[in-house]
Coordinates of C-alpha atoms and ligand atoms in Angstrom, one line a residue:
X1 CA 0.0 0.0 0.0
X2 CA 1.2 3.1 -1.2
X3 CA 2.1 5.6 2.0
X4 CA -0.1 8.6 2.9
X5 CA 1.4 12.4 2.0
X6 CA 3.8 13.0 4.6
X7 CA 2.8 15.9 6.4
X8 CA 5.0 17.9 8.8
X9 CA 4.3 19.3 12.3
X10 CA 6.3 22.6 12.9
X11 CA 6.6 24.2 16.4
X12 CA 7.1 27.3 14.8
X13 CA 9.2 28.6 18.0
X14 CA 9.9 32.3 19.1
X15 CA 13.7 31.1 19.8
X16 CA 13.5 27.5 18.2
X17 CA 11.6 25.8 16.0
X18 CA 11.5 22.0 15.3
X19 CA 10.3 19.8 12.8
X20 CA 8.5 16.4 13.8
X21 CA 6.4 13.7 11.6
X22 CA 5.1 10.2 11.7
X23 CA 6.2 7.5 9.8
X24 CA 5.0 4.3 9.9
X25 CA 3.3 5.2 13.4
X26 CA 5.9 6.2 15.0
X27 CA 7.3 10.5 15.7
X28 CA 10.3 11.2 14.4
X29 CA 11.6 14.9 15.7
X30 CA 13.4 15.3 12.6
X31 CA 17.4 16.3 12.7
X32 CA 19.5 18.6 10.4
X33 CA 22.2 17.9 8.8
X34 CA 23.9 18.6 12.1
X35 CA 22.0 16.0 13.7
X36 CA 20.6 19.0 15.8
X37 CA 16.6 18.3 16.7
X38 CA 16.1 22.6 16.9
X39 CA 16.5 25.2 14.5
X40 CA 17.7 28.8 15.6
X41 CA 13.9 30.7 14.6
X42 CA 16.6 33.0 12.6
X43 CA 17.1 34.8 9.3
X44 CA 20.4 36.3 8.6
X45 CA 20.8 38.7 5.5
X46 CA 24.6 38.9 4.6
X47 CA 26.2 41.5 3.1
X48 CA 26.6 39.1 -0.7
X49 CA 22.5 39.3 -0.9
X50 CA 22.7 35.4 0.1
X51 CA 20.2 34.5 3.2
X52 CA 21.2 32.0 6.0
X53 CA 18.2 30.6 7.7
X54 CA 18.4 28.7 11.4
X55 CA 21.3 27.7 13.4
X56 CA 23.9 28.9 10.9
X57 CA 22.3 32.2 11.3
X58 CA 23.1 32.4 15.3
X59 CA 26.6 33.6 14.8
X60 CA 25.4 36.0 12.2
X61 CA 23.1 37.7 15.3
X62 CA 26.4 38.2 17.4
X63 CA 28.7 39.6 14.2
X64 CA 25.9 41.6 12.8
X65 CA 22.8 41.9 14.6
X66 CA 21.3 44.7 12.5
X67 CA 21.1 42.5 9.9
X68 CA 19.5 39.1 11.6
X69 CA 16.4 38.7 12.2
X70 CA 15.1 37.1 15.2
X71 CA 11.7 36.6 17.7
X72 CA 9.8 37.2 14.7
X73 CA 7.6 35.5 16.5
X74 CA 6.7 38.2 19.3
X75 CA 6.0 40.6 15.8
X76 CA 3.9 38.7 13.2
X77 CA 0.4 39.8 13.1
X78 CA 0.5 42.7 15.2
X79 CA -0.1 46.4 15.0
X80 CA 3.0 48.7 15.0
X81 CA 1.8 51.0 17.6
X82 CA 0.9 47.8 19.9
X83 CA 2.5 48.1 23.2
X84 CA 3.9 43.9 22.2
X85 CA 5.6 46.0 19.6
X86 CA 6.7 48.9 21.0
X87 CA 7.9 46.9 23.6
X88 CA 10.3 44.3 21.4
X89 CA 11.7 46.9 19.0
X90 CA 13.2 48.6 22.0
X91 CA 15.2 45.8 22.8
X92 CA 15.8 44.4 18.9
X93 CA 19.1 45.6 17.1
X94 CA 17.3 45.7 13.9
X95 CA 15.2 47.7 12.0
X96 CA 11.4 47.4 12.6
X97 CA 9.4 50.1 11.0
X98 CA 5.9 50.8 10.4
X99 CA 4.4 49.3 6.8
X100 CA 1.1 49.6 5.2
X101 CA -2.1 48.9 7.9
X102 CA -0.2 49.4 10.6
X103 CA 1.8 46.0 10.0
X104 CA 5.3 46.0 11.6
X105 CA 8.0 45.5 9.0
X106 CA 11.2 44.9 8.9
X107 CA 14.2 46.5 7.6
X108 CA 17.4 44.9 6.3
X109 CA 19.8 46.5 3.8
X110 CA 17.5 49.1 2.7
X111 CA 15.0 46.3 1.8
X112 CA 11.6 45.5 3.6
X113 CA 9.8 42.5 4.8
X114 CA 6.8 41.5 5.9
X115 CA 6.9 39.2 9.0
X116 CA 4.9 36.6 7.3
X117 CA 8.3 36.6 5.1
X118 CA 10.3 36.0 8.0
X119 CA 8.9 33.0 9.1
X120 CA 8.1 31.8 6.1
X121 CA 11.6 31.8 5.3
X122 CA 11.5 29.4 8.8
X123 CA 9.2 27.4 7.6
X124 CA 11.2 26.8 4.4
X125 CA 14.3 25.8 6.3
X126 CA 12.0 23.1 8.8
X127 CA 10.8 21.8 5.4
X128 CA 13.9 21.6 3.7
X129 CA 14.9 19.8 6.7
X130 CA 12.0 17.3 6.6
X131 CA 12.6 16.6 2.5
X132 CA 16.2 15.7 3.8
X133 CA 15.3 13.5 6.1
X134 CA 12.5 11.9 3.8
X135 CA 14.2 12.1 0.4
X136 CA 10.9 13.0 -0.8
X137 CA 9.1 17.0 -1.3
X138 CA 6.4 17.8 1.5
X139 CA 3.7 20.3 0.9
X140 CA 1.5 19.9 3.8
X141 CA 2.2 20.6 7.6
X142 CA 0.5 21.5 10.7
X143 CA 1.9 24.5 12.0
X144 CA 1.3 25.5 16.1
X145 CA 0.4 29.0 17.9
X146 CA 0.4 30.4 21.2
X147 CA -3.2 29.7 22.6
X148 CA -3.4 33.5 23.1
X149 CA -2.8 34.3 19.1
X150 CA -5.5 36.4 17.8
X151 CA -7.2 35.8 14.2
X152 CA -4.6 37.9 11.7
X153 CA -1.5 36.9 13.9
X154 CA -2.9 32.8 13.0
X155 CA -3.7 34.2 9.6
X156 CA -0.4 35.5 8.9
X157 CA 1.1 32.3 10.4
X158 CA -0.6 30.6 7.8
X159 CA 0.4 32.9 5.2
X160 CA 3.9 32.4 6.2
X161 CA 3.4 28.8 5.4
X162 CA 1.8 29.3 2.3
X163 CA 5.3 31.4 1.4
X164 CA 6.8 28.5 2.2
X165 CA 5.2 26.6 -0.4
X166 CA 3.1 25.0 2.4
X167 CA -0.5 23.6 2.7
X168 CA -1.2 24.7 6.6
X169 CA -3.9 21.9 6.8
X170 CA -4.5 23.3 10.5
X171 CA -2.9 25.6 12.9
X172 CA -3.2 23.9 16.4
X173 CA -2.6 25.6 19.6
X174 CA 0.8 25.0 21.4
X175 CA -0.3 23.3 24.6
X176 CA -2.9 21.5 22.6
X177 CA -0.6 19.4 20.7
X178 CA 1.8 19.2 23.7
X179 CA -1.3 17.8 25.6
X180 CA -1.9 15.2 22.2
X181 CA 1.6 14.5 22.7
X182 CA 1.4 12.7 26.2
X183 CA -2.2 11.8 26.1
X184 CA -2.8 10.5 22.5
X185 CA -2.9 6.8 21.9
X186 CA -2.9 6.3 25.7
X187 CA -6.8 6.1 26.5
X188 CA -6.3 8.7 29.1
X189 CA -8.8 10.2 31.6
X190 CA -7.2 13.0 33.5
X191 CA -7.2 16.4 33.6
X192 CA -3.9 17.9 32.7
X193 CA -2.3 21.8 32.7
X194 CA 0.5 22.5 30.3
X195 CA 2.7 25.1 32.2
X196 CA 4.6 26.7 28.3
X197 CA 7.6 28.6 29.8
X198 CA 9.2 29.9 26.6
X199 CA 11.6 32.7 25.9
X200 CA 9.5 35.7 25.4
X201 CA 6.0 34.4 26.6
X202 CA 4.5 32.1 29.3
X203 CA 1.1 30.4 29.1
X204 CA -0.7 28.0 30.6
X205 CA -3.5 25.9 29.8
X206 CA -6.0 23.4 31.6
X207 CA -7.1 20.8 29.7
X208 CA -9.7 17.4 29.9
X209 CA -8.0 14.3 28.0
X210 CA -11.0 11.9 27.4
X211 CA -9.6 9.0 25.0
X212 CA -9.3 10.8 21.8
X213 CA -11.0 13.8 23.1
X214 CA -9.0 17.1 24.3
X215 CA -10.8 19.5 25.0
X216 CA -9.2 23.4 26.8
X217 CA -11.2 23.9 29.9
X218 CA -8.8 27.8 30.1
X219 CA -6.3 28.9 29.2
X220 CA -4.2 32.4 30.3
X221 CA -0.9 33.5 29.2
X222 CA 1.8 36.6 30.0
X223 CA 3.1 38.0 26.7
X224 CA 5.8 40.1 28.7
X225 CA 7.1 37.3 30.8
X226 CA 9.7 34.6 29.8
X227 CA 13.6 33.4 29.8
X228 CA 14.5 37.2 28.5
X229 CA 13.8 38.1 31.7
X230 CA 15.8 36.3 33.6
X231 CA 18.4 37.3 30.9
X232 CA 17.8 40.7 31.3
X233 CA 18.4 40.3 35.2
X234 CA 21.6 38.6 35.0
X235 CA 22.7 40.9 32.0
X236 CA 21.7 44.0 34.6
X237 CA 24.0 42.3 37.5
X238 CA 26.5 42.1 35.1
X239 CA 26.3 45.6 34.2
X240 CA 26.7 46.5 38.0
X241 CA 29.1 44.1 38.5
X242 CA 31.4 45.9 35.4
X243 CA 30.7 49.2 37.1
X244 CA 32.0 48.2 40.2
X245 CA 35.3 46.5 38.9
X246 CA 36.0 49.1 36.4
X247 CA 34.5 52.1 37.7
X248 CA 32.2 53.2 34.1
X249 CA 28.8 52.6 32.9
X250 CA 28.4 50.2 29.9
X251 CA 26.2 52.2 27.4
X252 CA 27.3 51.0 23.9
X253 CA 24.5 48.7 22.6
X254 CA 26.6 46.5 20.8
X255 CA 28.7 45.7 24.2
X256 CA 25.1 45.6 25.9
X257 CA 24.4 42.8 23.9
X258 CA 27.1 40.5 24.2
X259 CA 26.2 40.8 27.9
X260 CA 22.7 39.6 27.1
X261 CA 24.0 36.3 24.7
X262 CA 26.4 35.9 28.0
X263 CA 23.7 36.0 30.5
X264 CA 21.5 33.4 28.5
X265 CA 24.5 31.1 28.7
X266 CA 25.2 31.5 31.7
X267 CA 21.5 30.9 33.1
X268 CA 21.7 27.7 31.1
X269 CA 24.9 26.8 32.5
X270 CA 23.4 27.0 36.0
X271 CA 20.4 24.7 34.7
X272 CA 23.0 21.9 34.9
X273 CA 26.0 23.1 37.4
X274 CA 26.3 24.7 40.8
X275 CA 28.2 27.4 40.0
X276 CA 29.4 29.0 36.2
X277 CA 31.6 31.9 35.4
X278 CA 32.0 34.0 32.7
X279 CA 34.5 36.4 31.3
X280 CA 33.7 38.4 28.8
X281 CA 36.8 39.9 27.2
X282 CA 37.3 43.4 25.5
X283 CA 33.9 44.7 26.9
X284 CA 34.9 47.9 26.6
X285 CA 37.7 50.8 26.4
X286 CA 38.3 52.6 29.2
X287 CA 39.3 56.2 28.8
X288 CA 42.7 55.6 27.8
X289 CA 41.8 53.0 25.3
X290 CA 43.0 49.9 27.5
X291 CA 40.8 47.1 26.7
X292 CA 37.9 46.4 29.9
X293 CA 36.9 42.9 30.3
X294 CA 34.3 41.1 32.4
X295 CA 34.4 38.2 35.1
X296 CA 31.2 37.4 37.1
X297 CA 30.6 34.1 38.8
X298 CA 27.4 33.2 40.1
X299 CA 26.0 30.2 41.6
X300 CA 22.8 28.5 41.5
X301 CA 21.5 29.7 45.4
X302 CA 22.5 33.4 43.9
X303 CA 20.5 32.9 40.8
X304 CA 17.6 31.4 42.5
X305 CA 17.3 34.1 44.9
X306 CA 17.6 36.7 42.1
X307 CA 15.4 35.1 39.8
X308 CA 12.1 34.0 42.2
X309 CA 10.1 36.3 41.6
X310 CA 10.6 35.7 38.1
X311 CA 8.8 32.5 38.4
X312 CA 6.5 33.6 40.9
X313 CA 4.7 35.6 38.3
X314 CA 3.8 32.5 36.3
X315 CA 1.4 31.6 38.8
X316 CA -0.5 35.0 39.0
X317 CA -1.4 33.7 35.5
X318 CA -1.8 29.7 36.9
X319 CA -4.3 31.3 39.2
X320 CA -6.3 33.3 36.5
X321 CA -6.6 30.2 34.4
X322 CA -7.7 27.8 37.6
X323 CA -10.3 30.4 38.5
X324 CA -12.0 30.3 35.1
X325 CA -11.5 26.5 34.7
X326 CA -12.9 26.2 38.5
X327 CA -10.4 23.7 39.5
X328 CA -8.1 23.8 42.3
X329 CA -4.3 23.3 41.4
X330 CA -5.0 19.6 43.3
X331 CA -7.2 18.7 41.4
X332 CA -5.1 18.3 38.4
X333 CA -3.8 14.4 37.2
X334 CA -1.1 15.9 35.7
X335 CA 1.9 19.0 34.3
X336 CA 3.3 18.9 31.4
X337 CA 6.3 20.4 30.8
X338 CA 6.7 23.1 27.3
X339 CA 9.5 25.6 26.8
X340 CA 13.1 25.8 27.2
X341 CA 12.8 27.7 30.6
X342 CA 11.3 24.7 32.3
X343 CA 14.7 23.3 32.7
X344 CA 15.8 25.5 35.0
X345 CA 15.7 23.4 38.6
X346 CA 13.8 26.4 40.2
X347 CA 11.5 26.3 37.9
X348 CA 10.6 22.8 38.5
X349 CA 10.4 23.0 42.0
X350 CA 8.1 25.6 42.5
X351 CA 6.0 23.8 39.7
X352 CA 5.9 21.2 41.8
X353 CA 5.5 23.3 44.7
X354 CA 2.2 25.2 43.2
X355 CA 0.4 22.0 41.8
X356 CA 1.5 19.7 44.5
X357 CA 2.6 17.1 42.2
X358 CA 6.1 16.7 40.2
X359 CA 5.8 17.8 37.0
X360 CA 6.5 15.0 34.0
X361 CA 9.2 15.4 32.7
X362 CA 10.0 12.1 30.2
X363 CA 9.2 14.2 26.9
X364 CA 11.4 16.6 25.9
X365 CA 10.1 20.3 26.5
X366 CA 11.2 21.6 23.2
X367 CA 10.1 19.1 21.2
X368 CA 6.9 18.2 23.0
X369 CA 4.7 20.7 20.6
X370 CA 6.4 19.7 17.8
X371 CA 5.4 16.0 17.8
X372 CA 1.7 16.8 19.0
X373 CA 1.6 18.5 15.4
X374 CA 3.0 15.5 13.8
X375 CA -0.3 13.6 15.6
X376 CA -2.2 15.6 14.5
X377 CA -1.2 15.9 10.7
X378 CA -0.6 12.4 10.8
X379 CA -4.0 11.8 11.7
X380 CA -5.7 14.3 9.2
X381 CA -3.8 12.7 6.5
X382 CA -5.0 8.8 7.7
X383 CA -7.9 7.3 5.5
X384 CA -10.3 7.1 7.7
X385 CA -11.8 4.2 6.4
X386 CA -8.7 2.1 6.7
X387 CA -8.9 -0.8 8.5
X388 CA -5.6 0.6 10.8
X389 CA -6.8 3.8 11.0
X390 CA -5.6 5.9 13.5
X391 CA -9.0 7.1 15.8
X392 CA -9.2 11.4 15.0
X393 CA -8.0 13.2 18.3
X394 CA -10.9 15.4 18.6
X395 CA -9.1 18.7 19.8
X396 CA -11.8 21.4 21.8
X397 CA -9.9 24.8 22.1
X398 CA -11.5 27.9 23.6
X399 CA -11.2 31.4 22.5
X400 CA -8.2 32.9 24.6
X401 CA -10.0 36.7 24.6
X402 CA -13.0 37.8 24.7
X403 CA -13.8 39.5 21.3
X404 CA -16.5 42.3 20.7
X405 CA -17.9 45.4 18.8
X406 CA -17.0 49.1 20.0
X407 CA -20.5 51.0 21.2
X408 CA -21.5 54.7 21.8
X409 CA -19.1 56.4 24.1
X410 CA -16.0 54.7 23.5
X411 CA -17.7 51.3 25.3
X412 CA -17.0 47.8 24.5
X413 CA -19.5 45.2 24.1
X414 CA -18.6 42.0 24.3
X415 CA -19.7 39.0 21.8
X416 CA -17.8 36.2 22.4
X417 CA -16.2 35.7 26.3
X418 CA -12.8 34.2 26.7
X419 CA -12.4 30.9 27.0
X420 CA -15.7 29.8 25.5
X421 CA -14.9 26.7 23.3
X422 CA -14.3 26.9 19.5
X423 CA -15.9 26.8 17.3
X424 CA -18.6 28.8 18.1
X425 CA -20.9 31.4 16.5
X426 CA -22.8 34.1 18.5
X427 CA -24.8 37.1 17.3
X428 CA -26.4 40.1 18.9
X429 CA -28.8 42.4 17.1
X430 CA -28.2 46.1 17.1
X431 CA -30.1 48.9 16.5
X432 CA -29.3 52.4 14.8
X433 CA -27.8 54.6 17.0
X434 CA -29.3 58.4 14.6
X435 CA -31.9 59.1 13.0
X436 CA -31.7 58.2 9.3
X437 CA -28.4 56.4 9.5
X438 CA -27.9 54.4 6.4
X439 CA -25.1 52.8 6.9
X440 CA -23.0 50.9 9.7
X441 CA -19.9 50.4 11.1
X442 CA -18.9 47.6 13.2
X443 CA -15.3 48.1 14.8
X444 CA -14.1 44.9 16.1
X445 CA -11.7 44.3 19.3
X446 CA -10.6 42.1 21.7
X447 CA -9.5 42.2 25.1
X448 CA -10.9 42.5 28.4
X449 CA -11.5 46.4 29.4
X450 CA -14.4 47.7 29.2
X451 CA -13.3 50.9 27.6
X452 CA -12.3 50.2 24.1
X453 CA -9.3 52.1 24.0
X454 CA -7.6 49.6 25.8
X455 CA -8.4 46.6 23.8
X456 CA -6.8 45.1 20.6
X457 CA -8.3 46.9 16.9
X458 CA -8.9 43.8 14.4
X459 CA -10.8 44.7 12.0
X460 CA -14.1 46.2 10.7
X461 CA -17.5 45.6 8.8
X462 CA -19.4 48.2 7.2
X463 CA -22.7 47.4 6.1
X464 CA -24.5 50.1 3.7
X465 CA -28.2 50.9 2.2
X466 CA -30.0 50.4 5.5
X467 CA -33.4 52.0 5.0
X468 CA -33.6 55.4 6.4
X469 CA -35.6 55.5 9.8
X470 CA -35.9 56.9 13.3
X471 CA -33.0 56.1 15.2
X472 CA -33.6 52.7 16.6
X473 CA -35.8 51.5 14.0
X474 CA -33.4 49.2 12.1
X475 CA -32.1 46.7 13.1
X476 CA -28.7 45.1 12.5
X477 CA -28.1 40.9 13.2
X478 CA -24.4 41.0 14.0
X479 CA -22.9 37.2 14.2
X480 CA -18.9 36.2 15.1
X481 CA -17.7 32.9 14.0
X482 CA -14.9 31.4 15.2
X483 CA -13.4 28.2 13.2
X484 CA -11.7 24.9 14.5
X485 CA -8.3 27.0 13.5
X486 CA -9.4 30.4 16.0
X487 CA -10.1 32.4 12.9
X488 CA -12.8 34.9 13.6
X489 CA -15.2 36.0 10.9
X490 CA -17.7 38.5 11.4
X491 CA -21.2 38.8 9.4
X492 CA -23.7 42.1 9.7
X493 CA -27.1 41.9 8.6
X494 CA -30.0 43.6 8.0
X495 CA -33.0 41.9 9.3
X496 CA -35.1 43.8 7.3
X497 CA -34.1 42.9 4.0
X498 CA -31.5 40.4 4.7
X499 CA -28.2 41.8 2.9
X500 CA -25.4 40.6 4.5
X501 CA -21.7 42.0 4.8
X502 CA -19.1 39.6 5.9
X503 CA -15.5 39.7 7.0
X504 CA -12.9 37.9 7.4
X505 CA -10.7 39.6 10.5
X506 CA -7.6 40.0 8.1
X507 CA -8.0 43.9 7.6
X508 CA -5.8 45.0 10.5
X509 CA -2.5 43.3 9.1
X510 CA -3.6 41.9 5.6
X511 CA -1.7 41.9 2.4
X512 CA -3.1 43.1 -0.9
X513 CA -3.5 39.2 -3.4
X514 CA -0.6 41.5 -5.4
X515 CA 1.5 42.0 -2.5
X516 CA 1.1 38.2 -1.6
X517 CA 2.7 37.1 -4.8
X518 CA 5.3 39.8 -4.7
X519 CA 5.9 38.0 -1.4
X520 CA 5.8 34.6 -3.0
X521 CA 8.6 35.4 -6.1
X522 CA 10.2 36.7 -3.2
X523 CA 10.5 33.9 -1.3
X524 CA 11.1 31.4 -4.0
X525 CA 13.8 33.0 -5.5
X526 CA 15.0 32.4 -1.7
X527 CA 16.9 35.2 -1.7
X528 CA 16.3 39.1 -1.1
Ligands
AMP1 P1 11.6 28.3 23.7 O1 10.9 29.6 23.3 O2 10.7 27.3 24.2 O3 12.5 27.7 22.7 O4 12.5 28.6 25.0 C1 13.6 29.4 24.8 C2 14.0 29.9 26.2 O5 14.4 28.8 27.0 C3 15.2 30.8 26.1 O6 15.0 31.9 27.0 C4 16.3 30.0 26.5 O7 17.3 30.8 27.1 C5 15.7 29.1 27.6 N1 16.4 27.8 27.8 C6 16.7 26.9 26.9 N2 17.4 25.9 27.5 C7 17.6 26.3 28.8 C8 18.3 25.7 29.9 N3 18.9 24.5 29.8 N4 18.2 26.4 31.1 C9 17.6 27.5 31.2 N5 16.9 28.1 30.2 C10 16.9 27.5 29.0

């Protein structure tokens, strides 16, 4: 019997990204030439026009960060002016400026792309990596998202895979298919939380394993809280400890940044020693011109104390996500481990410590997502009526914000709550808001406040040729669908004579079909 279509699952990572599949029912996480099982998420543009993708790009980031793009991740799908934004291009040595709709871009020798470039460029290099492995061409993959991804940062996740000459058959939450991971094939009946600790972001999620079913009871998540900060901390002792043995202040960003890559090895150094030291040489010039190196030493009790509170503000987040699912941390069966931060001992413990349980610990946190997407493509791609068939993991995710329509006075009306499970449709009728209006607009958000202001823009509907009237006479049917892959689309319609206006959310961040294939030449050609 001829073998089904390969299909690929990609943990498309902020720092990493790995490639998994099945083949002949068993994962494979798929290694590179290298034999290396993760990929640097990293695009170097060097100075010949040529483009190095993944971990060959890592040394281009230290030589010449301007032109190496990284944490695309923590960009993709999001409005320039965000404060996600805002916040990452203050600590990114390159370019990020503002392109058309308010999509961040970036900038690289004079040239501009689109994140959606970026990762497809990813993407590419994971599927190059697969074909490799396989000796054969894939074209389909499942591709994973933070729970708390909104509609355009999924649909520009799946436009990167498209410029990638991918079929994204489905884009799966992360702690979903680390969940599938441990609890598929396994007839499981437990209740499990999946506590992601990842380099920029930390989520968690509360899920019910039922056989084949998995269904999200909550999820919550920190988009400010990950292993940069306990870089950042070490990378600001370091600072003071420079200060103090050379009496100057370390301002130049490129010597900034080496303290940075130092302090990230360093913290992983102290995942598996006592005690590490570093010595970072030719830091600086000192007034005189001497060369001004570095030695800090640090051990694990030091780190620990300094870091704590790091950790401790996971579990603001554990709490929020308990409260909605109404479940106790005791009550859970089980932790799963996601993230590269979760090998930090501390880490550990005070997982343990919260939920009362050891985490488990026998998959390997990076790759964990990764093979959950394999499962899951694997199983989309099984004939169904085959007589070995693999049974369909049924996967029930929940919306991870609420999402709504902007009222009078700057107000925010909420459609769909958080954490109400997907798919889903729900619609409210409105009325006209002046006399003889003919013509609506619906501006679409998401978030939590109650003032408007302060939640996420995606998008809008305008629906015209409403009969004039009194104010309040006409009505408006407004209705939000989300689908199994969390992307939103919104219909307005007037009940009196039924014409309908419909949107996909993709306005906030969306390319133009022209711009798209620009994008696609683009990538093909592989180069800038
Ligand atoms: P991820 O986004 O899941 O790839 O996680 C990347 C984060 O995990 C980065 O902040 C890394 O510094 C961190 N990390 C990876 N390995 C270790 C380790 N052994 N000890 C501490 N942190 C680690």
């Amino acid at each position: 019997m001829a073998r089904a279509e390969p299909v690929i699952g990609v943990d498309l990572g902020t720092t990493n990204s790995v490639v998994a599949l099945v083949l002949d029912g068993e994962v494979h996480v798929v290694p590179d030439e290298d034999g290396h099982n993760t990929q640097c998420s990293m695009v170097a543009f060097l100075e010949d026009g040529s483009v190095v993708v993944g971990n060959s790009a890592k040394r281009e980031a230290i030589i010449d960060p301007r032109n190496t793009v990284f944490s695309a991740k923590r960009l993709i799908g999001r409005h320039f002016d965000s404060r996600e934004v805002q916040g990452a291009i203050s600590s990114l040595p390159y370019r990020v400026v503002k392109g058309r709709n308010q999509a961040p871009q970036v900038e690289i020798r004079g040239e501009r792309f689109g994140l959606p470039e970026i990762s497809g460029m990813v993407l590419r290099r994971m599927k190059d990596i697969a074909e490799r492995y396989l000796k054969q061409p894939v074209h389909k993959a499942v591709v994973t998202v933070p729970a708390n991804f909104d509609d355009t940062q999924r649909q520009m996740t799946k436009l990167a895979g498209e410029l990638a000459d991918l079929e994204v058959l489905r884009v799966i939450n992360e702690p979903t298919a680390a969940a599938l991971a441990y609890g598929y094939g396994r007839d499981v009946d437990a209740k499990l939380a999946v506590y992601d600790f990842g380099g920029g972001t930390f989520d968690i999620t509360l899920l019910q394993v039922q056989g084949t079913m998995f269904e999200v009871l909550a999820t919550a998540g920190d988009t400010f809280l990950g292993g940069d900060d306990f870089d950042d901390r070490l990378a600001r002792y370091m600072l003071l400890a420079f200060k103090q043995q050379h009496g100057v202040e370390l301002t130049d960003v490129t010597g900034v940044n080496r303290l940075k890559h130092v302090a990230e090895k360093l913290k992983r150094e102290l995942s598996r020693k006592d005690r590490a030291i570093v010595n970072v040489r030719e830091l600086a010039r000192s007034e005189t011109g001497s060369h001004l190196d570095l030695r800090f030493q640090l051990d694990r009790a030091g780190f620990e104390e300094r870091c704590q509170d790091i950790v401790q503000r996971s579990f603001l987040v554990c709490d929020d996500a308990l409260r909605d699912a109404k479940l106790t941390a005791s009550e859970l069966d089980g932790v799963v481990l996601v993230g590269g931060s979760t090998r930090i001992p501390l880490v550990r413990r005070m997982v343990e410590g919260y939920f009362d349980q050891p985490p488990f610990v026998d998959l390997n946190p990076d790759e964990v997502v990764a093979i959950g997407a394999a499962i899951q493509g694997a199983a989309l791609m099984a004939d169904a009526f085959a007589e070995d068939a693999p049974p369909q993991p049924l996967l029930l995710d929940v919306t991870p914000m609420s999402l709504g329509v902007q009222t009078v006075g700057g107000y925010y009306e909420v459609l769909i709550q958080r954490n109400t499970a997907v798919p889903c449709e729900q619609s409210r009728v409105f009325t006209t808001t002046s006399d003889n209006q003919t013509s609506v607009r619906l501006r679409i958000y998401q978030g939590e406040s109650r003032a408007v202001a302060d939640n996420t823009w995606l998008g809008e509907v305008e629906l015209f040729g409403l009969r004039p009237a009194p104010r309040g006479e006409v009505q408006v049917e407004v209705t939000f669908e989300i689908d199994p892959d969390g992307l939103v689309m919104v219909t307005a319609r007037d009940r009196e004579t039924g014409v309908e206006q419909a949107a996909r959310i993709d306005l906030a961040a969306g390319y133009t079909p022209g711009e798209i294939d620009r994008m696609m030449a683009r990538s093909r050609r592989g180069a800038p």
